[in-house]
CSV table of N, CA and C in Angstrom, one decimal:
chain,number,residue,atom,x,y,z
A,38,UNK,N,47.3,-48.3,26.3
A,38,UNK,CA,47.2,-49.0,27.7
A,38,UNK,C,46.2,-50.2,27.3
A,39,UNK,N,46.7,-51.3,27.8
A,39,UNK,CA,45.6,-52.5,27.5
A,39,UNK,C,44.4,-52.4,28.4
A,40,UNK,N,43.4,-53.1,27.9
A,40,UNK,CA,42.1,-53.2,28.8
A,40,UNK,C,42.3,-53.6,30.1
A,41,UNK,N,43.0,-54.7,30.3
A,41,UNK,CA,43.2,-55.2,31.7
A,41,UNK,C,44.0,-54.2,32.7
A,42,UNK,N,45.0,-53.4,32.2
A,42,UNK,CA,45.7,-52.5,32.9
A,42,UNK,C,44.9,-51.3,33.1
A,43,UNK,N,44.1,-51.0,32.1
A,43,UNK,CA,43.1,-49.7,32.4
A,43,UNK,C,42.1,-50.0,33.5
A,44,UNK,N,41.6,-51.3,33.4
A,44,UNK,CA,40.5,-51.5,34.4
A,44,UNK,C,41.1,-51.6,35.8
A,45,UNK,N,42.3,-52.0,36.0
A,45,UNK,CA,42.7,-52.0,37.3
A,45,UNK,C,43.4,-50.7,37.7
A,46,UNK,N,43.7,-49.6,36.9
A,46,UNK,CA,44.2,-48.3,37.3
A,46,UNK,C,43.3,-47.3,37.2
A,47,UNK,N,42.1,-47.2,36.5
A,47,UNK,CA,41.2,-46.2,36.3
A,47,UNK,C,40.2,-46.2,37.5
A,48,UNK,N,40.1,-45.4,38.3
A,48,UNK,CA,39.1,-45.2,39.3
A,48,UNK,C,37.7,-45.1,38.7
A,49,UNK,N,36.8,-45.6,39.5
A,49,UNK,CA,35.3,-45.7,39.0
A,49,UNK,C,34.9,-44.1,38.9
A,50,UNK,N,35.4,-43.2,39.7
A,50,UNK,CA,34.8,-41.7,39.3
A,50,UNK,C,35.3,-41.1,38.3
A,51,UNK,N,36.4,-41.6,37.7
A,51,UNK,CA,37.0,-41.1,36.3
A,51,UNK,C,36.0,-41.5,35.2
A,52,UNK,N,35.1,-42.3,35.2
A,52,UNK,CA,34.2,-42.7,34.1
A,52,UNK,C,33.2,-41.6,34.1
A,53,UNK,N,32.5,-41.3,32.9
A,53,UNK,CA,31.4,-40.5,32.7
A,53,UNK,C,30.3,-41.0,33.3
A,54,UNK,N,29.9,-40.6,34.6
A,54,UNK,CA,28.8,-41.1,35.1
A,54,UNK,C,27.5,-40.0,35.2
A,55,UNK,N,26.3,-40.5,35.1
A,55,UNK,CA,25.3,-39.6,35.4
A,55,UNK,C,25.2,-39.3,36.7
A,56,UNK,N,24.7,-38.2,37.3
A,56,UNK,CA,24.3,-37.9,38.6
A,56,UNK,C,23.7,-38.9,39.2
A,57,UNK,N,23.9,-39.3,40.5
A,57,UNK,CA,23.3,-40.4,41.1
A,57,UNK,C,21.9,-40.0,41.6
A,58,UNK,N,20.9,-41.0,41.4
A,58,UNK,CA,19.7,-40.6,42.3
A,58,UNK,C,19.8,-41.1,43.8
A,59,UNK,N,19.8,-40.0,44.6
A,59,UNK,CA,20.1,-40.4,45.9
A,59,UNK,C,18.7,-39.7,46.8
A,60,UNK,N,18.0,-40.6,47.4
A,60,UNK,CA,16.7,-40.0,48.2
A,60,UNK,C,16.6,-40.6,49.6
A,61,UNK,N,15.9,-39.9,50.4
A,61,UNK,CA,15.9,-40.1,51.7
A,61,UNK,C,15.0,-41.7,52.1
A,62,UNK,N,15.5,-42.2,53.1
A,62,UNK,CA,15.0,-43.6,53.3
A,62,UNK,C,13.4,-43.5,53.8
A,63,UNK,N,13.0,-42.3,54.2
A,63,UNK,CA,11.5,-42.2,54.5
A,63,UNK,C,10.6,-41.7,53.2
A,64,UNK,N,11.3,-41.6,52.3
A,64,UNK,CA,10.4,-41.2,50.9
A,64,UNK,C,9.7,-42.4,50.7
A,65,UNK,N,8.3,-42.1,50.2
A,65,UNK,CA,7.5,-43.2,49.9
A,65,UNK,C,7.8,-43.9,48.5
A,66,UNK,N,7.3,-45.2,48.5
A,66,UNK,CA,7.8,-45.9,47.2
A,66,UNK,C,7.5,-45.2,45.9
A,67,UNK,N,6.0,-44.7,46.0
A,67,UNK,CA,5.8,-44.3,44.8
A,67,UNK,C,6.5,-43.0,44.4
A,68,UNK,N,7.0,-42.2,45.2
A,68,UNK,CA,7.7,-41.1,44.9
A,68,UNK,C,9.2,-41.3,44.3
A,69,UNK,N,9.7,-42.4,44.9
A,69,UNK,CA,10.8,-43.2,44.5
A,69,UNK,C,10.8,-43.6,43.0
A,70,UNK,N,9.6,-44.3,42.9
A,70,UNK,CA,9.6,-44.9,41.6
A,70,UNK,C,9.3,-43.9,40.4
A,71,UNK,N,8.5,-42.7,40.8
A,71,UNK,CA,8.4,-41.7,39.9
A,71,UNK,C,9.7,-40.9,39.6
A,72,UNK,N,10.5,-41.0,40.8
A,72,UNK,CA,11.9,-40.1,40.3
A,72,UNK,C,12.9,-41.0,39.5
A,73,UNK,N,12.8,-42.4,39.6
A,73,UNK,CA,13.4,-43.1,38.8
A,73,UNK,C,12.9,-43.0,37.3
A,74,UNK,N,11.7,-43.0,37.2
A,74,UNK,CA,11.1,-42.9,35.8
A,74,UNK,C,11.7,-41.6,35.2
A,75,UNK,N,11.4,-40.4,35.9
A,75,UNK,CA,11.9,-39.1,35.4
A,75,UNK,C,13.4,-39.1,35.2
A,76,UNK,N,14.3,-39.7,35.8
A,76,UNK,CA,15.5,-39.7,35.7
A,76,UNK,C,16.1,-40.8,34.6
A,77,UNK,N,15.1,-41.7,34.2
A,77,UNK,CA,15.4,-42.7,33.3
A,77,UNK,C,16.5,-43.7,33.9
A,78,UNK,N,16.3,-43.8,35.2
A,78,UNK,CA,17.3,-44.9,35.9
A,78,UNK,C,16.7,-46.2,36.5
A,79,UNK,N,17.5,-47.1,36.6
A,79,UNK,CA,16.9,-48.4,37.0
A,79,UNK,C,17.1,-48.6,38.6
A,80,UNK,N,17.5,-47.4,39.3
A,80,UNK,CA,17.8,-47.6,40.6
A,80,UNK,C,17.7,-46.3,41.4
A,81,UNK,N,17.7,-46.3,42.7
A,81,UNK,CA,17.6,-45.1,43.5
A,81,UNK,C,18.5,-45.5,44.7
A,82,UNK,N,19.4,-44.7,45.0
A,82,UNK,CA,20.1,-44.9,46.3
A,82,UNK,C,19.6,-44.4,47.5
A,83,UNK,N,19.4,-45.0,48.4
A,83,UNK,CA,18.6,-44.7,49.5
A,83,UNK,C,19.7,-44.3,50.7
A,84,UNK,N,19.2,-42.9,51.4
A,84,UNK,CA,20.3,-42.6,52.4
A,84,UNK,C,19.5,-42.3,53.7
A,85,UNK,N,20.3,-42.3,54.9
A,85,UNK,CA,19.8,-41.7,56.1
A,85,UNK,C,20.7,-41.0,56.6
A,86,UNK,N,20.5,-39.9,57.0
A,86,UNK,CA,21.3,-38.9,57.5
A,86,UNK,C,22.7,-38.6,56.6
A,87,UNK,N,22.3,-38.8,55.2
A,87,UNK,CA,23.2,-38.6,54.1
A,87,UNK,C,24.3,-39.7,54.0
A,88,UNK,N,24.0,-40.7,54.7
A,88,UNK,CA,24.9,-42.0,54.5
A,88,UNK,C,24.0,-43.2,53.8
A,89,UNK,N,24.7,-43.9,52.8
A,89,UNK,CA,24.0,-44.8,52.0
A,89,UNK,C,23.5,-45.9,52.9
A,90,UNK,N,22.1,-46.1,53.0
A,90,UNK,CA,21.8,-47.5,53.8
A,90,UNK,C,21.1,-48.5,52.8
A,91,UNK,N,20.9,-48.1,51.6
A,91,UNK,CA,20.2,-49.2,50.9
A,91,UNK,C,20.0,-48.7,49.4
A,92,UNK,N,19.5,-49.5,48.5
A,92,UNK,CA,19.4,-49.3,47.0
A,92,UNK,C,18.1,-50.0,46.8
A,93,UNK,N,17.2,-49.2,45.9
A,93,UNK,CA,16.0,-49.7,45.6
A,93,UNK,C,16.1,-49.9,43.9
A,94,UNK,N,15.8,-50.9,43.3
A,94,UNK,CA,16.0,-51.1,41.9
A,94,UNK,C,14.8,-51.4,41.2
A,95,UNK,N,15.0,-51.7,39.7
A,95,UNK,CA,13.9,-52.1,38.9
A,95,UNK,C,13.4,-53.4,39.6
A,96,UNK,N,14.4,-54.2,39.9
A,96,UNK,CA,14.0,-55.6,40.4
A,96,UNK,C,13.1,-55.3,41.7
A,97,UNK,N,13.3,-54.4,42.5
A,97,UNK,CA,12.5,-54.3,43.7
A,97,UNK,C,11.1,-54.0,43.3
A,98,UNK,N,11.0,-53.1,42.2
A,98,UNK,CA,9.7,-52.7,41.6
A,98,UNK,C,8.9,-53.9,41.2
A,99,UNK,N,9.6,-54.8,40.6
A,99,UNK,CA,8.8,-56.0,39.9
A,99,UNK,C,8.4,-57.1,41.0
A,100,UNK,N,9.3,-57.1,41.9
A,100,UNK,CA,9.0,-58.1,43.1
A,100,UNK,C,8.1,-57.6,44.2
A,101,UNK,N,8.0,-56.3,44.5
A,101,UNK,CA,7.4,-55.8,45.6
A,101,UNK,C,6.3,-54.7,45.3
A,102,UNK,N,6.4,-54.2,44.1
A,102,UNK,CA,5.5,-53.1,44.0
A,102,UNK,C,4.3,-53.4,42.9
A,103,UNK,N,4.7,-54.1,41.8
A,103,UNK,CA,3.7,-54.3,40.7
A,103,UNK,C,2.5,-55.1,41.4
A,104,UNK,N,1.2,-54.7,41.2
A,104,UNK,CA,0.3,-55.7,41.7
A,104,UNK,C,-0.2,-55.1,43.2
A,105,UNK,N,0.7,-54.3,43.8
A,105,UNK,CA,0.4,-54.2,45.3
A,105,UNK,C,0.4,-52.5,45.3
A,106,UNK,N,-0.6,-52.0,44.9
A,106,UNK,CA,-0.8,-50.4,45.0
A,106,UNK,C,-0.5,-49.9,46.5
A,107,UNK,N,-1.0,-50.5,47.5
A,107,UNK,CA,-0.8,-50.0,48.8
A,107,UNK,C,0.6,-49.7,49.1
A,108,UNK,N,1.5,-50.3,48.4
A,108,UNK,CA,3.0,-50.2,48.7
A,108,UNK,C,3.4,-48.9,48.4
A,109,UNK,N,2.9,-48.3,47.5
A,109,UNK,CA,3.3,-47.1,46.8
A,109,UNK,C,3.3,-45.8,48.0
A,110,UNK,N,2.5,-46.0,49.0
A,110,UNK,CA,2.4,-45.0,50.0
A,110,UNK,C,3.3,-45.3,51.4
A,111,UNK,N,4.0,-46.5,51.2
A,111,UNK,CA,5.0,-46.9,52.2
A,111,UNK,C,6.3,-46.3,52.2
A,112,UNK,N,7.1,-46.1,53.2
A,112,UNK,CA,8.4,-45.7,53.1
A,112,UNK,C,9.3,-46.8,52.2
A,113,UNK,N,10.1,-46.2,51.6
A,113,UNK,CA,10.9,-47.2,50.7
A,113,UNK,C,11.9,-48.0,51.4
A,114,UNK,N,12.2,-47.8,52.8
A,114,UNK,CA,13.0,-48.3,53.7
A,114,UNK,C,12.6,-49.8,54.0
A,115,UNK,N,11.2,-50.0,53.6
A,115,UNK,CA,10.9,-51.2,53.9
A,115,UNK,C,10.9,-52.1,52.6
A,116,UNK,N,11.1,-51.7,51.6
A,116,UNK,CA,11.2,-52.4,50.2
A,116,UNK,C,12.7,-52.2,49.6
A,117,UNK,N,13.6,-51.5,50.0
A,117,UNK,CA,15.1,-51.4,49.6
A,117,UNK,C,15.5,-52.8,49.8
A,118,UNK,N,16.8,-53.0,49.1
A,118,UNK,CA,17.9,-53.9,49.5
A,118,UNK,C,18.7,-53.2,50.6
A,119,UNK,N,18.9,-53.4,51.7
A,119,UNK,CA,19.8,-52.7,52.7
A,119,UNK,C,21.2,-53.1,52.5
A,120,UNK,N,22.1,-52.1,52.9
A,120,UNK,CA,23.6,-52.5,52.9
A,120,UNK,C,23.9,-53.0,51.6
A,121,UNK,N,23.9,-52.1,50.6
A,121,UNK,CA,24.2,-52.6,49.3
A,121,UNK,C,25.7,-52.8,49.0
A,122,UNK,N,26.1,-53.7,48.2
A,122,UNK,CA,27.5,-53.8,47.7
A,122,UNK,C,28.0,-52.6,47.2
A,123,UNK,N,29.0,-51.9,47.7
A,123,UNK,CA,29.3,-50.6,47.0
A,123,UNK,C,31.1,-50.5,46.9
A,124,UNK,N,31.5,-49.5,46.1
A,124,UNK,CA,32.9,-49.4,46.1
A,124,UNK,C,33.3,-48.0,46.5
A,125,UNK,N,34.5,-47.8,46.9
A,125,UNK,CA,34.9,-46.4,47.3
A,125,UNK,C,35.2,-45.6,46.1
A,126,UNK,N,35.5,-44.3,46.3
A,126,UNK,CA,35.5,-43.5,45.3
A,126,UNK,C,36.9,-43.7,44.5
A,127,UNK,N,37.9,-44.0,45.1
A,127,UNK,CA,39.1,-44.4,44.5
A,127,UNK,C,39.4,-45.7,44.0
A,128,UNK,N,38.4,-46.7,44.3
A,128,UNK,CA,38.6,-48.0,43.8
A,128,UNK,C,38.5,-48.1,42.2
A,129,UNK,N,39.3,-49.0,41.8
A,129,UNK,CA,39.4,-49.2,40.3
A,129,UNK,C,38.1,-49.7,39.6
A,130,UNK,N,37.8,-49.6,38.3
A,130,UNK,CA,36.8,-49.9,37.7
A,130,UNK,C,36.7,-51.5,37.7
A,131,UNK,N,37.8,-52.2,37.6
A,131,UNK,CA,37.9,-53.6,37.8
A,131,UNK,C,37.2,-54.2,39.1
A,132,UNK,N,37.2,-53.6,40.2
A,132,UNK,CA,36.6,-54.0,41.4
A,132,UNK,C,35.0,-53.8,41.2
A,133,UNK,N,34.4,-52.7,40.6
A,133,UNK,CA,33.1,-52.7,40.4
A,133,UNK,C,32.7,-53.6,39.4
A,134,UNK,N,33.3,-53.9,38.2
A,134,UNK,CA,33.2,-54.9,37.5
A,134,UNK,C,33.0,-56.4,38.0
A,135,UNK,N,33.9,-56.6,38.9
A,135,UNK,CA,34.0,-58.0,39.5
A,135,UNK,C,32.8,-58.1,40.4
A,136,UNK,N,32.3,-57.0,41.1
A,136,UNK,CA,31.3,-57.1,42.0
A,136,UNK,C,30.0,-57.2,41.4
A,137,UNK,N,29.9,-56.7,40.0
A,137,UNK,CA,28.6,-56.8,39.3
A,137,UNK,C,28.5,-58.3,38.8
A,138,UNK,N,29.7,-58.7,38.3
A,138,UNK,CA,29.7,-60.1,37.9
A,138,UNK,C,29.2,-61.2,39.0
A,139,UNK,N,29.9,-61.1,40.1
A,139,UNK,CA,29.8,-61.9,41.3
A,139,UNK,C,28.4,-61.8,41.8
A,140,UNK,N,27.8,-60.8,41.9
A,140,UNK,CA,26.5,-60.6,42.5
A,140,UNK,C,25.4,-60.4,41.5
A,141,UNK,N,25.5,-60.3,40.2
A,141,UNK,CA,24.6,-60.2,39.3
A,141,UNK,C,24.0,-58.7,39.4
A,142,UNK,N,24.7,-57.6,39.9
A,142,UNK,CA,24.2,-56.4,40.0
A,142,UNK,C,24.5,-55.6,38.7
A,143,UNK,N,23.4,-54.6,38.4
A,143,UNK,CA,23.7,-53.7,37.1
A,143,UNK,C,24.2,-52.5,37.6
A,144,UNK,N,24.3,-52.1,38.8
A,144,UNK,CA,24.7,-50.8,39.2
A,144,UNK,C,25.3,-51.1,40.7
A,145,UNK,N,26.5,-50.2,40.8
A,145,UNK,CA,27.1,-50.4,42.2
A,145,UNK,C,27.3,-48.9,42.7
A,146,UNK,N,26.7,-48.7,44.0
A,146,UNK,CA,26.9,-47.4,44.5
A,146,UNK,C,28.5,-47.1,44.8
A,147,UNK,N,28.7,-45.8,44.7
A,147,UNK,CA,30.2,-45.4,45.1
A,147,UNK,C,30.0,-44.4,46.3
A,148,UNK,N,30.9,-44.7,47.4
A,148,UNK,CA,30.7,-44.0,48.6
A,148,UNK,C,32.2,-43.4,48.7
A,149,UNK,N,32.1,-42.3,49.6
A,149,UNK,CA,33.4,-41.7,50.1
A,149,UNK,C,33.7,-42.3,51.5
A,150,UNK,N,34.7,-41.6,52.0
A,150,UNK,CA,35.2,-42.4,53.3
A,150,UNK,C,34.3,-42.2,54.5
A,151,UNK,N,33.3,-41.4,54.2
A,151,UNK,CA,32.2,-41.2,55.5
A,151,UNK,C,31.0,-42.0,55.0
A,152,UNK,N,31.0,-42.6,54.1
A,152,UNK,CA,29.7,-43.5,53.6
A,152,UNK,C,28.8,-42.7,52.8
A,153,UNK,N,29.1,-41.6,52.4
A,153,UNK,CA,28.3,-40.7,51.7
A,153,UNK,C,28.3,-41.1,50.1
A,154,UNK,N,27.1,-41.0,49.5
A,154,UNK,CA,27.0,-41.2,48.2
A,154,UNK,C,27.9,-40.2,47.3
A,155,UNK,N,28.8,-40.8,46.5
A,155,UNK,CA,29.8,-40.2,45.7
A,155,UNK,C,29.4,-40.3,44.2
A,156,UNK,N,28.5,-41.2,44.0
A,156,UNK,CA,27.9,-41.5,42.5
A,156,UNK,C,27.4,-43.0,42.5
A,157,UNK,N,27.3,-43.4,41.2
A,157,UNK,CA,26.8,-44.9,41.2
A,157,UNK,C,27.3,-45.2,39.7
A,158,UNK,N,28.0,-46.3,39.7
A,158,UNK,CA,28.5,-46.9,38.4
A,158,UNK,C,27.5,-48.0,37.9
A,159,UNK,N,27.2,-47.8,36.5
A,159,UNK,CA,26.3,-48.8,36.0
A,159,UNK,C,27.0,-49.7,34.9
A,160,UNK,N,26.3,-50.8,34.7
A,160,UNK,CA,27.1,-51.7,33.6
A,160,UNK,C,27.1,-50.8,32.4
A,161,UNK,N,26.2,-50.0,32.1
A,161,UNK,CA,26.2,-49.1,30.8
A,161,UNK,C,27.4,-48.3,30.8
A,162,UNK,N,27.8,-47.6,32.0
A,162,UNK,CA,28.9,-46.8,32.2
A,162,UNK,C,30.2,-47.5,31.8
A,163,UNK,N,30.4,-48.7,32.2
A,163,UNK,CA,31.4,-49.6,31.9
A,163,UNK,C,31.5,-50.0,30.5
A,164,UNK,N,30.5,-50.4,29.9
A,164,UNK,CA,30.6,-50.7,28.7
A,164,UNK,C,30.8,-49.5,27.6
A,165,UNK,N,30.3,-48.3,28.1
A,165,UNK,CA,30.7,-47.1,27.3
A,165,UNK,C,32.1,-46.8,27.4
A,166,UNK,N,32.6,-47.0,28.6
A,166,UNK,CA,34.2,-46.6,28.7
A,166,UNK,C,34.9,-47.6,27.8
A,167,UNK,N,34.5,-48.9,27.8
A,167,UNK,CA,35.5,-49.8,26.9
A,167,UNK,C,35.2,-49.6,25.5
A,168,UNK,N,34.0,-49.0,25.0
A,168,UNK,CA,33.8,-48.9,23.7
A,168,UNK,C,34.5,-47.5,23.3
A,169,UNK,N,34.5,-46.6,24.2
A,169,UNK,CA,35.1,-45.3,23.8
A,169,UNK,C,36.7,-45.5,23.9
A,170,UNK,N,37.3,-46.1,24.6
A,170,UNK,CA,38.7,-46.4,24.7
A,170,UNK,C,39.3,-47.6,24.0
A,171,UNK,N,38.5,-48.5,23.9
A,171,UNK,CA,39.2,-49.6,23.2
A,171,UNK,C,38.2,-50.2,22.2
A,172,UNK,N,37.8,-49.4,21.2
A,172,UNK,CA,36.9,-49.7,20.3
A,172,UNK,C,37.3,-50.9,19.4
A,173,UNK,N,38.6,-51.0,19.1
A,173,UNK,CA,39.1,-51.8,18.1
A,173,UNK,C,39.2,-53.1,18.7
A,174,UNK,N,38.9,-53.3,20.0
A,174,UNK,CA,38.9,-54.7,20.7
A,174,UNK,C,37.5,-55.1,21.0
A,175,UNK,N,36.5,-54.1,21.2
A,175,UNK,CA,35.4,-54.6,21.5
A,175,UNK,C,34.1,-54.6,20.5
A,176,UNK,N,34.4,-53.7,19.5
A,176,UNK,CA,33.5,-53.6,18.5
A,176,UNK,C,33.7,-54.9,17.6
A,177,UNK,N,32.7,-55.6,17.0
A,177,UNK,CA,32.9,-56.9,16.2
A,177,UNK,C,32.6,-56.5,14.9
A,178,UNK,N,33.5,-56.0,14.1
A,178,UNK,CA,33.2,-55.8,12.6
A,178,UNK,C,34.0,-56.6,11.7
A,179,UNK,N,33.5,-56.9,10.6
A,179,UNK,CA,34.0,-58.0,9.6
A,179,UNK,C,35.5,-57.3,9.2
A,180,UNK,N,36.5,-57.8,8.7
A,180,UNK,CA,37.7,-57.1,8.2
A,180,UNK,C,37.3,-56.4,7.0
A,181,UNK,N,36.3,-56.9,6.2
A,181,UNK,CA,35.9,-56.2,4.9
A,181,UNK,C,34.3,-56.0,5.1
A,182,UNK,N,34.1,-54.6,5.3
A,182,UNK,CA,32.6,-54.3,5.5
A,182,UNK,C,31.7,-54.7,4.5
A,183,UNK,N,32.3,-54.9,3.2
A,183,UNK,CA,31.5,-55.1,2.0
A,183,UNK,C,31.3,-56.7,1.7
A,184,UNK,N,31.8,-57.5,2.6
A,184,UNK,CA,31.9,-59.0,2.6
A,184,UNK,C,30.4,-59.4,2.8
A,185,UNK,N,30.1,-60.4,1.9
A,185,UNK,CA,28.7,-60.9,2.1
A,185,UNK,C,29.0,-62.3,2.4
A,186,UNK,N,28.4,-62.9,3.4
A,186,UNK,CA,28.5,-64.3,3.7
A,186,UNK,C,27.5,-65.1,2.8
A,187,UNK,N,28.2,-66.2,2.2
A,187,UNK,CA,27.5,-67.0,1.2
A,187,UNK,C,26.8,-68.3,1.9
A,188,UNK,N,27.4,-68.6,3.1
A,188,UNK,CA,26.8,-69.7,3.9
A,188,UNK,C,26.6,-69.4,5.4
A,189,UNK,N,25.6,-69.8,6.1
A,189,UNK,CA,25.5,-69.6,7.4
A,189,UNK,C,26.8,-70.0,8.2
A,190,UNK,N,27.0,-69.4,9.4
A,190,UNK,CA,28.1,-69.7,10.1
A,190,UNK,C,28.0,-71.0,10.6
A,191,UNK,N,29.1,-71.8,10.7
A,191,UNK,CA,29.2,-73.2,11.0
A,191,UNK,C,28.4,-74.2,10.2
A,192,UNK,N,28.0,-73.7,8.9
A,192,UNK,CA,27.2,-74.5,7.9
A,192,UNK,C,28.2,-75.1,6.8
């Protein structure tokens, strides 16, 4: 299967995804930040009554938290990005990739028909999928690994 066809046909939930970090909207910013650190994730999906209402990312930490220690005790609902762009569980990888490209997002929440968190697809997950399934197209190796360049490229 070609890359283009695969991206159109493979659903985002078919990718190997880490469990999504999902926290309640009333959780304080400091606890959200610590959970992100422990999980090694650059985001937290914020829910209210089990429905996705926002996303809190590394970007939010840099813009709103650093240098403002008083923020750490505030509810994350005041510092998250509300109503994030998301994809449905059965949407193709292509849709998530396009949304990432268009909006400059590094992660896109995945929701089910009821708006509940089903996962989160990260740019790393898509890159790993492409490398795993299309290595010959995406890995840039010279035809002869023993080849030594005698002049700089373009020189």
